[in-house]
Coordinates of C-alpha atoms and ligand atoms in Angstrom, one line a residue:
M1 CA 113.9 122.1 109.4
S2 CA 115.6 119.3 107.5
A3 CA 114.1 117.9 104.3
P4 CA 111.4 115.4 104.8
V5 CA 112.2 111.7 104.4
K6 CA 110.8 110.1 101.2
V7 CA 108.9 106.9 101.8
A8 CA 107.0 104.3 99.9
V9 CA 104.4 101.9 101.0
V10 CA 104.4 98.4 99.4
G11 CA 101.0 96.8 99.9
A12 CA 99.2 100.1 100.3
S13 CA 95.8 98.7 99.4
G14 CA 95.6 96.4 102.5
Y15 CA 94.4 97.3 106.0
S16 CA 97.8 97.9 107.5
G17 CA 99.0 99.6 104.3
A18 CA 96.0 102.0 104.4
E19 CA 96.6 102.8 108.1
L20 CA 100.2 103.6 107.1
L21 CA 98.9 106.0 104.5
R22 CA 96.7 107.7 107.1
L23 CA 99.7 108.2 109.4
L24 CA 102.2 109.1 106.8
L25 CA 100.1 111.6 104.8
R26 CA 99.9 113.7 108.0
H27 CA 103.4 113.1 109.3
P28 CA 105.2 116.4 109.6
N29 CA 108.6 114.9 108.5
V30 CA 107.5 112.6 105.7
E31 CA 106.9 112.9 102.0
L32 CA 105.0 109.9 100.6
V33 CA 106.4 109.2 97.1
A34 CA 105.0 105.9 96.0
V35 CA 102.1 103.5 96.9
T36 CA 101.9 100.0 95.4
S37 CA 99.3 97.4 94.8
R38 CA 99.2 94.8 92.1
S39 CA 95.5 94.7 91.7
L40 CA 95.0 98.5 91.9
A41 CA 98.0 99.6 89.7
G42 CA 96.9 102.7 87.7
K43 CA 94.1 103.6 90.1
A44 CA 94.2 107.0 91.9
L45 CA 94.8 106.7 95.6
S46 CA 91.9 108.9 96.6
K47 CA 89.6 106.9 94.3
E48 CA 90.2 103.8 96.3
F49 CA 90.3 105.6 99.6
P50 CA 88.1 108.7 99.3
R51 CA 88.8 109.5 103.0
F52 CA 92.3 110.7 102.0
R53 CA 90.9 113.2 99.4
G54 CA 92.5 116.6 99.9
V55 CA 95.0 115.3 102.5
G56 CA 98.7 116.1 101.8
V57 CA 99.9 114.5 98.5
A58 CA 97.0 112.0 98.4
D59 CA 95.3 113.5 95.3
S60 CA 98.5 113.3 93.2
L61 CA 99.3 109.7 94.0
T62 CA 98.4 106.6 91.9
F63 CA 99.0 103.0 92.8
T64 CA 101.8 101.4 90.9
A65 CA 102.9 97.8 90.6
P66 CA 105.4 96.8 93.3
D67 CA 108.9 97.1 91.8
A68 CA 112.1 97.9 93.8
A69 CA 113.8 99.9 91.0
A70 CA 110.7 102.0 90.4
L71 CA 110.5 102.9 94.1
K72 CA 114.2 103.9 94.1
A73 CA 113.5 106.0 91.0
A74 CA 110.6 107.7 92.8
G75 CA 113.2 108.8 95.3
A76 CA 112.1 106.6 98.2
E77 CA 114.6 106.3 101.0
I78 CA 112.5 104.1 103.2
A79 CA 110.1 101.4 102.1
F80 CA 107.4 100.0 104.4
L81 CA 106.4 96.4 103.5
A82 CA 102.7 95.8 104.3
V83 CA 102.5 92.5 102.3
P84 CA 102.0 88.9 103.4
H85 CA 104.8 87.0 105.0
G86 CA 106.8 85.0 102.5
V87 CA 106.3 87.8 100.0
A88 CA 107.9 90.6 102.0
A89 CA 111.4 89.0 102.0
E90 CA 111.3 89.0 98.2
Y91 CA 110.9 92.8 98.2
A92 CA 113.3 93.4 101.1
K93 CA 116.3 92.0 99.3
P94 CA 116.3 94.2 96.2
L95 CA 115.3 97.3 98.1
L96 CA 118.2 96.9 100.5
E97 CA 120.6 96.3 97.6
L98 CA 119.3 99.6 96.1
G99 CA 120.2 101.3 99.4
L100 CA 116.7 101.8 100.9
K101 CA 115.9 101.1 104.5
V102 CA 113.2 98.6 104.9
I103 CA 110.5 98.5 107.6
D104 CA 108.7 95.2 107.3
L105 CA 105.3 94.7 108.9
S106 CA 105.2 91.0 108.1
A107 CA 106.7 88.1 110.0
D108 CA 109.5 87.4 107.6
F109 CA 112.4 88.9 109.6
R110 CA 111.1 88.5 113.2
L111 CA 112.7 85.1 113.9
R112 CA 116.4 84.6 114.4
S113 CA 116.3 81.0 113.4
P114 CA 115.4 79.9 109.8
A115 CA 114.5 76.5 111.1
L116 CA 112.0 78.0 113.5
Y117 CA 110.6 80.1 110.6
E118 CA 110.2 76.9 108.5
E119 CA 108.5 75.1 111.4
F120 CA 105.9 77.8 112.0
Y121 CA 105.4 79.2 108.5
G122 CA 105.5 76.0 106.5
H123 CA 108.2 77.0 104.0
A124 CA 111.9 77.6 103.9
H125 CA 112.9 81.2 104.7
P126 CA 113.2 83.2 101.5
A127 CA 116.2 85.2 102.6
P128 CA 117.9 83.6 105.6
E129 CA 121.1 85.6 104.9
L130 CA 119.3 88.7 106.1
L131 CA 118.1 87.4 109.4
D132 CA 121.3 88.3 111.4
E133 CA 121.0 92.0 110.7
A134 CA 117.2 92.3 111.1
V135 CA 116.1 93.9 114.3
Y136 CA 113.0 92.7 116.1
A137 CA 111.7 96.2 116.6
L138 CA 109.8 96.7 119.8
P139 CA 110.7 100.3 120.3
E140 CA 110.2 100.2 124.1
V141 CA 112.7 97.4 124.3
R142 CA 115.3 97.8 121.6
A143 CA 115.4 101.6 120.6
E144 CA 119.2 101.8 120.3
Q145 CA 119.4 98.9 117.8
I146 CA 116.5 100.2 115.8
K147 CA 118.1 103.6 115.4
T148 CA 121.0 102.2 113.3
A149 CA 119.2 99.3 111.6
R150 CA 118.5 99.1 107.9
L151 CA 116.1 96.2 108.1
I152 CA 113.3 96.5 110.7
A153 CA 111.1 93.6 111.6
C154 CA 108.0 95.0 113.3
P155 CA 106.5 92.7 115.9
G156 CA 103.2 90.9 115.3
C157 CA 100.0 92.4 116.6
Y158 CA 99.3 89.8 119.3
P159 CA 102.9 89.6 120.3
T160 CA 103.1 93.3 120.9
S161 CA 100.2 93.2 123.4
I162 CA 101.7 90.1 125.1
L163 CA 105.3 91.1 125.3
L164 CA 105.1 94.6 126.6
P165 CA 103.6 93.7 130.0
L166 CA 105.7 90.6 130.4
I167 CA 109.2 91.6 129.4
P168 CA 110.0 94.0 132.3
L169 CA 108.7 91.3 134.8
L170 CA 110.9 88.6 133.3
K171 CA 113.9 90.9 133.1
A172 CA 113.5 91.7 136.8
G173 CA 113.2 88.0 137.6
L174 CA 109.8 88.4 139.3
L175 CA 107.9 85.5 137.6
A176 CA 108.1 81.8 138.5
D177 CA 109.4 79.3 136.0
T178 CA 105.9 77.9 135.3
P179 CA 104.0 78.0 132.0
L180 CA 102.2 81.2 131.2
A181 CA 98.6 81.2 129.8
V182 CA 97.6 83.9 127.4
A183 CA 94.2 84.6 125.8
S184 CA 93.8 87.4 123.2
M185 CA 90.9 88.8 121.2
S186 CA 91.3 90.6 117.9
G187 CA 89.1 92.6 115.6
A188 CA 88.6 91.2 112.1
S189 CA 90.9 93.6 110.4
G190 CA 93.7 91.5 111.9
A191 CA 93.0 88.9 109.2
G192 CA 93.6 91.4 106.4
R193 CA 91.5 92.9 103.6
K194 CA 90.8 89.8 101.6
E195 CA 87.8 87.9 100.5
S196 CA 87.1 85.1 103.0
I197 CA 83.8 83.5 103.9
P198 CA 84.6 83.1 107.7
L199 CA 85.3 86.8 107.7
L200 CA 82.0 88.0 106.1
F201 CA 80.0 90.4 108.3
C202 CA 77.2 87.8 108.8
E203 CA 79.7 85.2 109.9
V204 CA 81.5 87.5 112.4
Q205 CA 78.8 89.5 113.9
N206 CA 77.3 88.3 117.2
S207 CA 80.1 85.8 117.5
V208 CA 83.4 85.3 119.3
R209 CA 85.4 82.2 118.6
S210 CA 88.9 80.9 119.4
Y211 CA 91.1 79.7 116.5
S212 CA 94.5 78.3 115.8
V213 CA 94.6 76.1 118.8
P214 CA 96.9 74.8 120.2
V215 CA 99.6 76.5 118.0
H216 CA 99.3 80.0 116.5
R217 CA 102.4 81.1 114.5
H218 CA 102.9 84.0 116.8
L219 CA 104.0 81.6 119.5
S220 CA 107.4 81.4 117.7
E221 CA 108.3 85.1 118.1
I222 CA 106.7 85.4 121.6
G223 CA 108.8 82.5 122.8
Q224 CA 111.9 84.0 121.2
E225 CA 111.5 87.4 122.8
L226 CA 110.4 86.1 126.2
A227 CA 113.4 83.8 126.4
L228 CA 115.7 86.7 125.6
A229 CA 114.1 88.7 128.4
A230 CA 114.2 85.9 130.9
G231 CA 117.5 84.3 130.0
R232 CA 115.8 81.0 129.9
E233 CA 113.1 79.2 128.0
V234 CA 109.6 80.5 128.8
K235 CA 106.7 78.1 128.2
L236 CA 103.3 79.5 127.3
S237 CA 99.9 78.5 125.9
F238 CA 98.3 81.1 123.7
V239 CA 94.7 81.1 122.4
P240 CA 93.6 83.9 120.0
H241 CA 90.0 84.8 119.5
L242 CA 88.2 86.6 116.7
M243 CA 85.8 89.3 118.0
P244 CA 83.1 91.1 116.0
T245 CA 84.8 94.5 115.8
H246 CA 86.8 96.2 113.1
S247 CA 89.9 96.4 115.1
G248 CA 91.4 96.2 118.6
I249 CA 93.2 93.6 120.6
C250 CA 92.5 92.7 124.2
T251 CA 95.0 90.4 125.9
T252 CA 94.9 88.7 129.3
T253 CA 97.9 86.9 130.6
F254 CA 98.1 84.6 133.7
A255 CA 101.4 84.1 135.4
Q256 CA 102.7 82.9 138.7
L257 CA 104.9 85.1 140.9
K258 CA 108.2 83.8 142.4
T259 CA 107.8 83.0 146.1
G260 CA 107.8 86.3 148.1
V261 CA 107.3 88.6 145.1
T262 CA 104.7 91.3 145.9
L263 CA 102.3 93.2 143.7
E264 CA 104.2 96.4 144.6
Q265 CA 107.3 94.9 143.0
I266 CA 105.2 94.2 139.8
S267 CA 104.0 97.8 139.8
A268 CA 107.5 99.1 140.3
A269 CA 109.0 97.1 137.5
L270 CA 106.3 98.2 135.0
H271 CA 106.7 101.9 136.0
S272 CA 110.4 101.7 135.8
A273 CA 110.2 100.3 132.3
Y274 CA 107.5 102.5 130.9
D275 CA 107.1 105.8 132.8
K276 CA 109.0 107.5 130.0
A277 CA 107.5 105.5 127.1
P278 CA 105.1 107.8 125.3
F279 CA 102.9 105.0 124.0
V280 CA 102.6 102.7 127.0
R281 CA 99.9 103.9 129.4
L282 CA 100.0 102.1 132.8
L283 CA 96.5 102.1 134.2
G284 CA 97.4 100.6 137.6
V285 CA 96.3 97.8 139.9
N286 CA 92.8 96.3 139.2
Q287 CA 92.3 98.7 136.3
S288 CA 90.9 97.0 133.1
P289 CA 92.0 98.5 129.8
D290 CA 89.3 98.8 127.1
T291 CA 89.9 98.5 123.3
K292 CA 87.7 101.5 122.7
N293 CA 90.3 103.8 124.3
V294 CA 93.1 102.7 122.0
T295 CA 91.3 102.3 118.7
G296 CA 93.0 104.4 116.0
T297 CA 95.9 105.2 118.3
N298 CA 99.5 104.0 118.9
F299 CA 98.8 103.4 122.6
V300 CA 99.0 100.2 124.6
D301 CA 97.0 100.4 127.8
I302 CA 98.1 98.0 130.6
G303 CA 96.4 97.0 133.9
W304 CA 97.5 94.3 136.3
S305 CA 96.0 92.5 139.3
Y306 CA 96.7 89.6 141.7
D307 CA 94.2 86.8 142.4
A308 CA 95.3 85.7 145.8
R309 CA 92.9 82.8 145.9
A310 CA 94.4 81.2 142.8
G311 CA 97.9 82.6 143.3
Q312 CA 97.8 84.1 139.8
L313 CA 99.1 87.4 138.5
I314 CA 96.8 88.8 135.8
L315 CA 98.2 91.2 133.1
M316 CA 95.7 93.0 130.9
S317 CA 96.6 94.9 127.8
T318 CA 94.8 96.5 124.9
E319 CA 96.0 98.0 121.6
D320 CA 94.8 98.6 118.1
N321 CA 96.0 95.7 115.9
I322 CA 96.7 97.9 113.0
G323 CA 97.9 100.8 115.2
K324 CA 100.5 99.8 117.8
G325 CA 100.1 96.2 116.5
A326 CA 101.3 97.1 113.0
S327 CA 101.3 100.5 111.2
G328 CA 101.7 102.8 114.3
Q329 CA 104.6 100.8 115.6
A330 CA 106.1 100.9 112.1
V331 CA 106.0 104.7 112.1
Q332 CA 107.3 104.7 115.6
N333 CA 110.3 102.8 114.3
M334 CA 110.7 105.1 111.4
N335 CA 110.8 108.0 113.9
L336 CA 113.7 106.3 115.7
I337 CA 115.6 105.6 112.5
C338 CA 115.3 109.1 111.2
G339 CA 115.9 110.9 114.6
F340 CA 112.4 112.5 114.6
E341 CA 110.4 113.2 117.7
A342 CA 109.3 109.8 119.1
T343 CA 105.7 110.9 118.9
A344 CA 105.8 112.7 115.5
G345 CA 102.7 111.9 113.5
L346 CA 101.4 109.5 116.1
L347 CA 99.6 111.5 118.8
N348 CA 96.2 111.0 117.3
I349 CA 93.5 110.1 119.8
Ligands
LIG1 N1 96.1 93.5 109.7 C1 96.8 93.5 110.9 O1 96.2 93.8 111.9 C2 98.3 93.2 110.9 C3 99.0 92.9 109.8 N2 100.3 92.6 109.9 C4 101.1 92.2 108.7 O2 101.1 93.2 107.7 C5 101.1 92.6 106.4 C6 99.9 93.1 105.7 O3 98.8 92.7 106.4 P1 97.3 93.3 106.0 O4 97.4 94.8 105.8 O5 96.4 92.8 107.1 O6 97.1 92.5 104.7 P2 96.0 92.8 103.5 O7 95.6 91.5 103.0 O8 94.9 93.7 104.0 O9 96.8 93.5 102.4 C7 97.9 92.9 101.8 C8 98.6 93.9 100.8 O10 99.6 93.2 100.2 C9 99.5 93.2 98.7 N3 99.9 92.0 98.2 C10 99.4 90.7 98.4 N4 100.1 89.8 97.9 C11 101.2 90.4 97.3 C12 102.3 90.0 96.5 N5 102.5 88.7 96.2 N6 103.2 90.9 96.1 C13 103.0 92.2 96.3 N7 102.0 92.7 97.1 C14 101.1 91.8 97.5 C15 98.0 93.5 98.5 O11 97.7 94.2 97.3 P3 97.7 93.5 95.9 O12 97.2 92.1 96.1 O13 96.8 94.3 95.1 O14 99.1 93.5 95.4 C16 97.7 94.4 99.7 O15 98.0 95.7 99.4 C17 101.1 91.1 106.6 O16 102.3 90.5 106.6 C18 100.4 91.0 108.0 O17 100.7 89.8 108.6 C19 101.0 92.8 111.0 C20 100.4 93.1 112.2 C21 98.9 93.4 112.2
LIG2 C1 92.2 88.2 113.5 C2 93.3 87.5 112.8 O1 93.1 86.6 111.9 N1 94.5 87.9 113.1 C3 95.7 87.4 112.4 C4 96.8 88.1 112.9 C5 97.8 88.1 111.8 C6 98.8 89.1 111.7 O2 98.5 90.3 111.6 O3 99.9 88.5 111.7 P1 101.3 89.1 111.8 O4 101.2 90.1 113.0 O5 102.2 88.0 112.1 O6 101.7 89.8 110.6 C7 95.9 85.9 112.6 O7 95.7 85.4 113.6 O8 96.4 85.3 111.6

């Protein structure tokens, strides 16, 4: 067996960072060499996350302050960036210059257009010169480009659940050119591990609420990727909701079929796209996916239905926001870059 790849996690104290640690500590082809956090620098990893005690190298790792040169000196070949957008680009630049590959979980390299980034993120792009080479890394859609990339932009959590059912249908030209409507619900870990009154247990429990209407920043990347799939602009409304769970995303999308298109054609397009995709589970017609079946995994479960009375196609998908929606997908991308088994380290259920 070849030597394991040496990896570092920047932002290892956050929710997606900790999920990366969980996956990487048990990955058969990976050696975790550095974990960073500004606030926890100097603290032992297994003191902050006792669940990792005794697992792999966890007991010998201590958080360090994030510094590109130090990660290089630790031997890292790949750096995962699990830090906020706006910040990630600042780390990506020196890491790439030092010869590391970068797998970014933030939104910094997802959009092709710096102007679109500025419109949706409220500040100028910190490293527009890197946008051309970054790959929007949905492994089921862009595997060949991911394999040779040195800068990976992992898709957002909501977008992953929305794009996977829609892309094959748009590519096959099965959907009418009418606006799509999308409603998604996310567990609270989607908002990150930060102090915030609206995210306190007592504020979140027994409550489901929509937010960021009418424009959530994920509309930018969803629109970009749907347009690439359809070869035309695709209009959509998107309403996210916060639900009182730790994690999980449940998405429902309403679309209209082109005249004459049947549900059998929808099923065929989805099966043709995903029958060989190890992390997309097609549940079938009138089958509702459930977040509890994907929590802690890298799976996306997809069901679909047709409401003949309203003339609406209904696409239903579930995933774990920090699994397939973030850290699982990031590891799936690493597996592609490194030529590992597609499922290496990811077949936890
Ligand atoms: N949570 C989720 O479901 C998903 C998250 N993402 C993306 O992943 C990234 C991380 O998200 P999440 O894990 O939720 O965030 P958290 O708030 O839970 O964690 C953020 C991490 O980044 C570190 N950090 C914060 N500011 C800086 C800074 N200026 N420089 C260096 N490190 C910093 C924090 O540690 P410290 O402050 O100690 O340095 C912490 O380790 C974000 O870009 C997010 O949008 C993507 C998909 C889903
Ligand atoms: C519940 C919740 O608050 N979710 C977050 C999802 C953010 C996220 O993870 O954003 P990226 O995927 O772009 O990195 C939000 O809506 O802002």
